[in-house]
Every structure is written in C-alpha cells, then in structure tokens.
mmCIF file of C-alpha atoms in Angstrom:
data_model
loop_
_atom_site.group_PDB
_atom_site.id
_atom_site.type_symbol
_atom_site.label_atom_id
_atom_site.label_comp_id
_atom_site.label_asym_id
_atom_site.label_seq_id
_atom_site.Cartn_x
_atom_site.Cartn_y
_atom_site.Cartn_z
ATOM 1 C CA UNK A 19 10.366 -9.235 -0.138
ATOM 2 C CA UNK A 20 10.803 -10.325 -3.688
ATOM 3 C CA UNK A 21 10.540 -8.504 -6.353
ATOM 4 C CA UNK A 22 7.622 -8.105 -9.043
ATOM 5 C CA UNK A 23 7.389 -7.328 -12.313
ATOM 6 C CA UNK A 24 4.374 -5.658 -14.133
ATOM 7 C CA UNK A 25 3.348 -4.084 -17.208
ATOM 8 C CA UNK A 26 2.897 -0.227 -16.799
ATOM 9 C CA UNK A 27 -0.351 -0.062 -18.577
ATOM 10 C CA UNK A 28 -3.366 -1.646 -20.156
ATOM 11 C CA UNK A 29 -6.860 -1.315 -21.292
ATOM 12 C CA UNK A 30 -9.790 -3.390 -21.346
ATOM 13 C CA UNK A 31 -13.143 -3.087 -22.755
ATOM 14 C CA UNK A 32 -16.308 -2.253 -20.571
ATOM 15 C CA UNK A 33 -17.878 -5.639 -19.385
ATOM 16 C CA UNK A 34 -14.822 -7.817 -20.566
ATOM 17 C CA UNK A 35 -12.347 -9.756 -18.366
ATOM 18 C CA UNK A 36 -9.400 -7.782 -17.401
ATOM 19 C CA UNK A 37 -6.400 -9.976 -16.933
ATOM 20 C CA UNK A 38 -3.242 -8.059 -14.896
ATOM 21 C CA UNK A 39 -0.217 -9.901 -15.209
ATOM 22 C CA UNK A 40 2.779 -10.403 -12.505
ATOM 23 C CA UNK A 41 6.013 -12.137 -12.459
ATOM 24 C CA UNK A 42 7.499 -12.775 -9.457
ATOM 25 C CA UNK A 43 10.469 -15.355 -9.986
ATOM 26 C CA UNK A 44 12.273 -15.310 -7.313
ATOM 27 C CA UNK A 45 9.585 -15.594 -4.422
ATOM 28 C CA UNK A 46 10.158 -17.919 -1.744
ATOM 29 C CA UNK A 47 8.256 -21.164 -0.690
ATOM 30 C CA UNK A 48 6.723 -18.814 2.549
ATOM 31 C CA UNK A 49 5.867 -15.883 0.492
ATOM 32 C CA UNK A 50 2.203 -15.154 -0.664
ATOM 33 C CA UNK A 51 1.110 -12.817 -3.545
ATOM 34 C CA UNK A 52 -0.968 -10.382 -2.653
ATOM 35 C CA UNK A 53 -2.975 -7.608 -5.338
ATOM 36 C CA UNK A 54 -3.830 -4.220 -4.077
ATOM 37 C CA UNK A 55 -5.804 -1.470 -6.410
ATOM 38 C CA UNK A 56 -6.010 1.965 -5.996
ATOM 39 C CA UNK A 57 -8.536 5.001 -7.377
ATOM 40 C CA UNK A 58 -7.269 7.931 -7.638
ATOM 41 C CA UNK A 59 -7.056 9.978 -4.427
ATOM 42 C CA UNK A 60 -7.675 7.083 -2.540
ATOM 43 C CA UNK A 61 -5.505 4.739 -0.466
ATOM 44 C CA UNK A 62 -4.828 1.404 -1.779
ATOM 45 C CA UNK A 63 -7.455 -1.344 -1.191
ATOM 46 C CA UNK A 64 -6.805 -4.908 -0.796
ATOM 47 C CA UNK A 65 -8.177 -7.286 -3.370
ATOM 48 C CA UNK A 66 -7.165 -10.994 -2.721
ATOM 49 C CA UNK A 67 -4.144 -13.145 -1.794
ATOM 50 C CA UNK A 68 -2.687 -16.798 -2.570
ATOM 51 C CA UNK A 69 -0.272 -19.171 -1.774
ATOM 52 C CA UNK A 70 0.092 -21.345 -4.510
ATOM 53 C CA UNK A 71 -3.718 -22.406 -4.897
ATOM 54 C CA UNK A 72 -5.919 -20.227 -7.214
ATOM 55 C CA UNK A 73 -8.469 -17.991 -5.397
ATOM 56 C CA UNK A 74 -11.448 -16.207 -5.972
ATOM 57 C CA UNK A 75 -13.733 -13.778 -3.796
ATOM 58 C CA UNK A 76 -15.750 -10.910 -4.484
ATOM 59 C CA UNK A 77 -13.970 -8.924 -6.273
ATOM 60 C CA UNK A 78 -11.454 -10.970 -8.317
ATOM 61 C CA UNK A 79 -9.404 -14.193 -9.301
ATOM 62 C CA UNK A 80 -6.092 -15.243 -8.516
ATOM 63 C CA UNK A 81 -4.831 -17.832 -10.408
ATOM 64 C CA UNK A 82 -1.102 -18.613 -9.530
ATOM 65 C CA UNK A 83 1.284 -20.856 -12.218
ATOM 66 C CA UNK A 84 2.666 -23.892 -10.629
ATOM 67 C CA UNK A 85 5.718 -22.557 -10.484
ATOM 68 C CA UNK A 86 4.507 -19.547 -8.566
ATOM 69 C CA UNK A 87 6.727 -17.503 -10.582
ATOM 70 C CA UNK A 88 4.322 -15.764 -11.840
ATOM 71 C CA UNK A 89 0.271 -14.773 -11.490
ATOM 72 C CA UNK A 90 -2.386 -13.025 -13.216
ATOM 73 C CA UNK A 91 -5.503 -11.544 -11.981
ATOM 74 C CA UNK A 92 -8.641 -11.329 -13.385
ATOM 75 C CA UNK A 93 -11.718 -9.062 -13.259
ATOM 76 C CA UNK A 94 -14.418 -11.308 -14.720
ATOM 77 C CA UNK A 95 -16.764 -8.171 -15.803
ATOM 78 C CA UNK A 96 -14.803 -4.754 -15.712
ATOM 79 C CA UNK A 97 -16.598 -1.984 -14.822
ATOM 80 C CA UNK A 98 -15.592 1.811 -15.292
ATOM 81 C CA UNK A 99 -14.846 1.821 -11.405
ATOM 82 C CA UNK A 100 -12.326 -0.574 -11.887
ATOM 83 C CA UNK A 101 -10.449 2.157 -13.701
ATOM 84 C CA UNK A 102 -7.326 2.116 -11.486
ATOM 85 C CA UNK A 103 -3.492 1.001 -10.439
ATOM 86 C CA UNK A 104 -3.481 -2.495 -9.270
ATOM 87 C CA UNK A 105 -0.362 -3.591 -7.944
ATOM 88 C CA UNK A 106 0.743 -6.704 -6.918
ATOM 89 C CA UNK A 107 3.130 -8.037 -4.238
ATOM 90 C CA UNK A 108 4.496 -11.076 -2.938
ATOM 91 C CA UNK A 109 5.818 -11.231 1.030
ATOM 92 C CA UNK A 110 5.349 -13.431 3.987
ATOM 93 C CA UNK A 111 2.422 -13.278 5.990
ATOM 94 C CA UNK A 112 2.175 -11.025 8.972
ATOM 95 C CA UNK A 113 5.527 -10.720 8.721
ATOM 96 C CA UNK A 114 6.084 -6.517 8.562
ATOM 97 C CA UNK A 115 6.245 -4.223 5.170
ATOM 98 C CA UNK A 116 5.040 -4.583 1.892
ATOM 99 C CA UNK A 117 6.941 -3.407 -0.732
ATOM 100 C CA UNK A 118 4.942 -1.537 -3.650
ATOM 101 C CA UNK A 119 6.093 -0.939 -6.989
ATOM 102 C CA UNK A 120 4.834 1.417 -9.643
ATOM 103 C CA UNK A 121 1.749 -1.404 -10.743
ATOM 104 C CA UNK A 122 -0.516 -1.791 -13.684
ATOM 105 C CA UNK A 123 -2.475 1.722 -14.771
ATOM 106 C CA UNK A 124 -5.800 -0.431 -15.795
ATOM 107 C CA UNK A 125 -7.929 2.210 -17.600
ATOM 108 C CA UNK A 126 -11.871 0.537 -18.363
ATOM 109 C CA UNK A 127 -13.111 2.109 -21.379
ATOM 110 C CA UNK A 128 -16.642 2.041 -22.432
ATOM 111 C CA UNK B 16 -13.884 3.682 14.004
ATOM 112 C CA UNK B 17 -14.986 1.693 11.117
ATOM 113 C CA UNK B 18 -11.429 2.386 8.888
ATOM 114 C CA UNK B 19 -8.051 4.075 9.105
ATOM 115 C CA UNK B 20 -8.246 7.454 9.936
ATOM 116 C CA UNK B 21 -5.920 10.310 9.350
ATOM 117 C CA UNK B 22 -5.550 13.980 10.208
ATOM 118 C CA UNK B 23 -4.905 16.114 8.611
ATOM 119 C CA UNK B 24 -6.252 15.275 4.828
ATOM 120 C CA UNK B 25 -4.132 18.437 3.715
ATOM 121 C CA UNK B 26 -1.277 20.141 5.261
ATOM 122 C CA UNK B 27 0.082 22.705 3.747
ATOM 123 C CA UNK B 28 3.119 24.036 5.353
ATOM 124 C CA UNK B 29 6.451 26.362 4.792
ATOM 125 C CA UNK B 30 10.228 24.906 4.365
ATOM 126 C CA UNK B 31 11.468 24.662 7.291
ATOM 127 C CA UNK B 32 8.635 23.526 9.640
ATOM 128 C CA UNK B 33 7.514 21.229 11.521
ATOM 129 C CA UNK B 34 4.697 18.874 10.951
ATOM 130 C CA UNK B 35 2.817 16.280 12.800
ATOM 131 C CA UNK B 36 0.612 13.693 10.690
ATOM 132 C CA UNK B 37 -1.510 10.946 12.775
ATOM 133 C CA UNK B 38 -3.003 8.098 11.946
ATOM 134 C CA UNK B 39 -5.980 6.173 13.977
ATOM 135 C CA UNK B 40 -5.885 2.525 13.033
ATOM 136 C CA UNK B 41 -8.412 0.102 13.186
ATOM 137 C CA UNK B 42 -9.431 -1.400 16.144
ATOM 138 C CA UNK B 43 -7.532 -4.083 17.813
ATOM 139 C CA UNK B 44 -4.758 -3.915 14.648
ATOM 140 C CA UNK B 45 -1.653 -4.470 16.421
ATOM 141 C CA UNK B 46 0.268 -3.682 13.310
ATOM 142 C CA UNK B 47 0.551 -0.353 11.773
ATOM 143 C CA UNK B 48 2.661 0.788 8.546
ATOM 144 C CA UNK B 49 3.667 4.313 7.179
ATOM 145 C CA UNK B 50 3.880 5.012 3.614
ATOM 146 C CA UNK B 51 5.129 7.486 1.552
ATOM 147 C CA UNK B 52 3.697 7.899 -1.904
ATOM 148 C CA UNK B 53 5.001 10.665 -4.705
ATOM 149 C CA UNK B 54 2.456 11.205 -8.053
ATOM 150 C CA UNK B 55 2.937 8.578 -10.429
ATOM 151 C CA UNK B 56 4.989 6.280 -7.917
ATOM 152 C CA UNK B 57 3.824 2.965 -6.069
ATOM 153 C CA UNK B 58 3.794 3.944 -2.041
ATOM 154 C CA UNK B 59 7.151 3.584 -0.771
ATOM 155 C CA UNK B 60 7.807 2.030 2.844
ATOM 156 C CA UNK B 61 8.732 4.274 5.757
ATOM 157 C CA UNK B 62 8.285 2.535 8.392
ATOM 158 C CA UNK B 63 6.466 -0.635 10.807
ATOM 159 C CA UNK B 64 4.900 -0.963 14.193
ATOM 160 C CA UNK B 65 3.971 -3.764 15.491
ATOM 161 C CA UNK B 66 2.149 -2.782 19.216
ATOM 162 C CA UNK B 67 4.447 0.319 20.404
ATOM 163 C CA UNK B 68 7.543 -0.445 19.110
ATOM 164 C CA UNK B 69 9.441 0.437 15.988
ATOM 165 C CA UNK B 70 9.745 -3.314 14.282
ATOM 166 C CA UNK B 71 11.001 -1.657 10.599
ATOM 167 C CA UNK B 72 12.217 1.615 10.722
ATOM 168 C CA UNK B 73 14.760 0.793 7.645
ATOM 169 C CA UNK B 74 12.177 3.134 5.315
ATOM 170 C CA UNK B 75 12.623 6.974 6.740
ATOM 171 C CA UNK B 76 14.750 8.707 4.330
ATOM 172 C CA UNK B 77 16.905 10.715 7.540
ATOM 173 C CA UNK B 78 16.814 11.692 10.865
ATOM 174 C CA UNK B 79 14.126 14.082 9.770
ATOM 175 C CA UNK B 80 11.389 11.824 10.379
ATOM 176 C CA UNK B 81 10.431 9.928 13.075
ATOM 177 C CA UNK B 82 7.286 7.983 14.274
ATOM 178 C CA UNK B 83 5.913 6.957 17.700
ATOM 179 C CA UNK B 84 3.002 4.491 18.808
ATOM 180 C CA UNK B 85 3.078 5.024 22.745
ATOM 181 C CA UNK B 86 0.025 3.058 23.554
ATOM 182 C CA UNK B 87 -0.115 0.420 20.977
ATOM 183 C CA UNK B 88 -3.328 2.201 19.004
ATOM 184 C CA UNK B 89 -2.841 5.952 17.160
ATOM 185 C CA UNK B 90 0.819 6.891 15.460
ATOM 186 C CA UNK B 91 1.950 10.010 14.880
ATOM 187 C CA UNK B 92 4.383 11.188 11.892
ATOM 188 C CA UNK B 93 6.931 13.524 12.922
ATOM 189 C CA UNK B 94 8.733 15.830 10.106
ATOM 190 C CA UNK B 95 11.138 18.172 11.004
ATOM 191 C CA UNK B 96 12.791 20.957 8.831
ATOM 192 C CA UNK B 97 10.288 20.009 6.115
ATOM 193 C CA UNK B 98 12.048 20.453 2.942
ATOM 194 C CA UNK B 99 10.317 20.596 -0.935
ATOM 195 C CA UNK B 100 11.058 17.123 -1.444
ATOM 196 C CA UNK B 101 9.134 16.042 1.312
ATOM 197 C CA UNK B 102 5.637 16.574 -0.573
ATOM 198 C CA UNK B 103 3.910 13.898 -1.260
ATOM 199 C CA UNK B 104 0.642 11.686 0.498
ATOM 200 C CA UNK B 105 1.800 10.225 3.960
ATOM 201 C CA UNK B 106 -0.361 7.267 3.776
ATOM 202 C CA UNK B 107 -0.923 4.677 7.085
ATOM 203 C CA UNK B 108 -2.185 0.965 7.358
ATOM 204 C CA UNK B 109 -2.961 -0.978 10.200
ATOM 205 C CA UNK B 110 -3.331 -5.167 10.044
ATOM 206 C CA UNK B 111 -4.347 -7.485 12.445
ATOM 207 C CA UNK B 112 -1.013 -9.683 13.170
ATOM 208 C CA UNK B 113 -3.069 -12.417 14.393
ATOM 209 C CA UNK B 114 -5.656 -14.141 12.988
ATOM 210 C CA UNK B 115 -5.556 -12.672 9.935
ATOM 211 C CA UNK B 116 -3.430 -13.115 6.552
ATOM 212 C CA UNK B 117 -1.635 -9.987 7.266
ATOM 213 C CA UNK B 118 -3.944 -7.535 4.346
ATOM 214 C CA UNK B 119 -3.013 -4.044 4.855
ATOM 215 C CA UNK B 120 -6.069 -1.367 5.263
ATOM 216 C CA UNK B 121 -4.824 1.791 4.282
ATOM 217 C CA UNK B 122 -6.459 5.173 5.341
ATOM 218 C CA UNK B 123 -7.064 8.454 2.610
ATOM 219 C CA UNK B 124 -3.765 9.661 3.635
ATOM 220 C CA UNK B 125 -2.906 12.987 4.369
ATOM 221 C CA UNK B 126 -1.165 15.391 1.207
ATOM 222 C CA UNK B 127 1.798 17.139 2.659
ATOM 223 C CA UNK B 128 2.375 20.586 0.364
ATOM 224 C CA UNK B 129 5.983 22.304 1.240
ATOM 225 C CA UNK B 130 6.040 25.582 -0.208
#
C-alpha cells in the first residue's frame, strides 16, 4: 500500500467546512483512496472512497487532484460529532489490508 | 447480526496468560481483518482472512499470536504468554470481497489490560 501523508491536527469552526488534507504521491494507477474517521472509543467508520473522480455521499466529499497525488476531504457543515481522527488511505480494492497511519485529530469547536 | 461483534469488550488479564478474543463478522463477509491499535496510534495490521484461510499473516508481532477462521464466519485471537506490551484494543473488520469496493466495517474492539 502506499504511503500517506497527513497533518496531525486541525480545528474548524462549528457549521464551517472542514477540509482534511492527504498526500499520497506515490499511489499506483489501481489504488483507490479511501477516508476512515474514528470517535473516541469507537472503531473506525468508513466515510467514502475514489478513484480518480471526485465523490460525494452522505457524509462527505472527496475531491481527488488530477494527479491523484494528493486529496482532501471535506465536511460541508461540521458538527461537534464530527470531532474525531480521520485517516486516510490509499490501496487496491478488495485486495487484503489497509494500512492506517496516525491521521488528522479534527477537533469541531463551537 | 446487524455489525461486527466482539467479545470480550474488556479483558483484563495477568502476564503470562492466555487470552482468547473473537470476533463475529458480518454476514456473508468473506473477508475479515485483525487490528491492533495502541492510544494515540493509527490501528496497526495483524493480520487477513479471506474465507478460512490466513491470506496476510505478515502483521503478528511473534509466534505469540495466532488467529483461526475454521468455518469461514467467526475468528478467534489467540495470545499466549501475554506480556505488558501487549495492551492495547484488538480491533476486527469484516468486508464483502465481492461485490463491494472492499470498505472495512470495524467492530468496538475489545481493550486487552496486562497487569
């Protein structure tokens, strides 16, 4: 799996966008990003995943460079509960682990 | 059941002992992933099933550990000779290999204490 790069930290303002940064230079044609959050105490949650197209769902955004070297994603309207680590990963699909680094601390503040 | 599910959600256990952690994945996931997560640290790989077999086991730190899927569905996390270092939350995911774009659903995880 390639390797990604985040910032260890960052705050955003109740009801503002959060946008969580990743570099990923040396992923592969075959590898997707994929962003993961997680509460405290809880196990990691999936959030959304691209290729090289940008994305959006539910939860979040995904917009990928046309590179792909690197991505960002954003949470249109933070909420407190979005107070968490959000990490980010690139690897091919279906194709075994995931490897995790130590992600983005996001703390919401009111 | 609806999610991952794993037993024990605490274990708290002497150096030197044995422990057993299992994981119930989701239905029909063929894949199923152990993690290993210390506090303040990203969850680090142990080890991948994919049906009963071990497809990754490149993650367990030593012969300590070991894992087993015999029918394809619940795993079970075997720790021998528990040492200090081996606190931490055990956390599982399961995926569904096909038909899906291979999103990991993780369980609570289960905080192993060695006193």
């Amino acid at each position: 799996d390639a390797k990604t790069t985040q910032p260890p930290s960052m705050d955003c303002a109740e009801g503002r966008a959060a946008n969580l940064p990743c570099n990923h230079s040396t992923i592969s044609g075959n590898e997707y990003v994929y962003w993961y959050r997680q509460i405290h105490s809880q196990g990691p949650q999936y959030i959304i995943h691209g290729l090289k197209n940008n994305e959006t769902n539910e939860m979040a955004s995904l917009i990928i460079t046309e590179d792909r070297k690197s991505s960002t994603l954003i949470l249109p309207h933070a909420t407190l509960r979005d107070t968490a680590v959000y990490y980010c990963i690139v690897r091919v699909a279906n194709a075994g682990k995931s490897t995790f680094g130590d992600g983005t601390t996001l703390t919401v503040k009111p | 059941g609806a999610g991952v599910s794993q037993t024990p959600s605490n274990k708290v256990t002497e150096k030197g002992k044995y422990v057993e952690l299992r994981c119930d994945p989701i239905s029909g996931h063929t894949a199923l992933y152990w993690y290993r997560q210390s506090l303040g640290q990203g969850p680090e790989f142990l080890i991948y099933f994919q049906g009963t077999g071990a497809a990754d086991d490149s993650g367990l730190p030593n012969d300590r550990f070991f894992a087993v899927r015999p029918e394809g569905s619940v795993s079970t996390l075997k720790i021998q000779r528990t040492e200090r270092g081996d606190s931490a939350v055990y956390l599982c995911a399961s995926s569904a290999s096909v038909g899906g774009v291979g999103e990991l659903f993780f369980g609570e995880g289960s905080r192993l204490t060695v006193l």
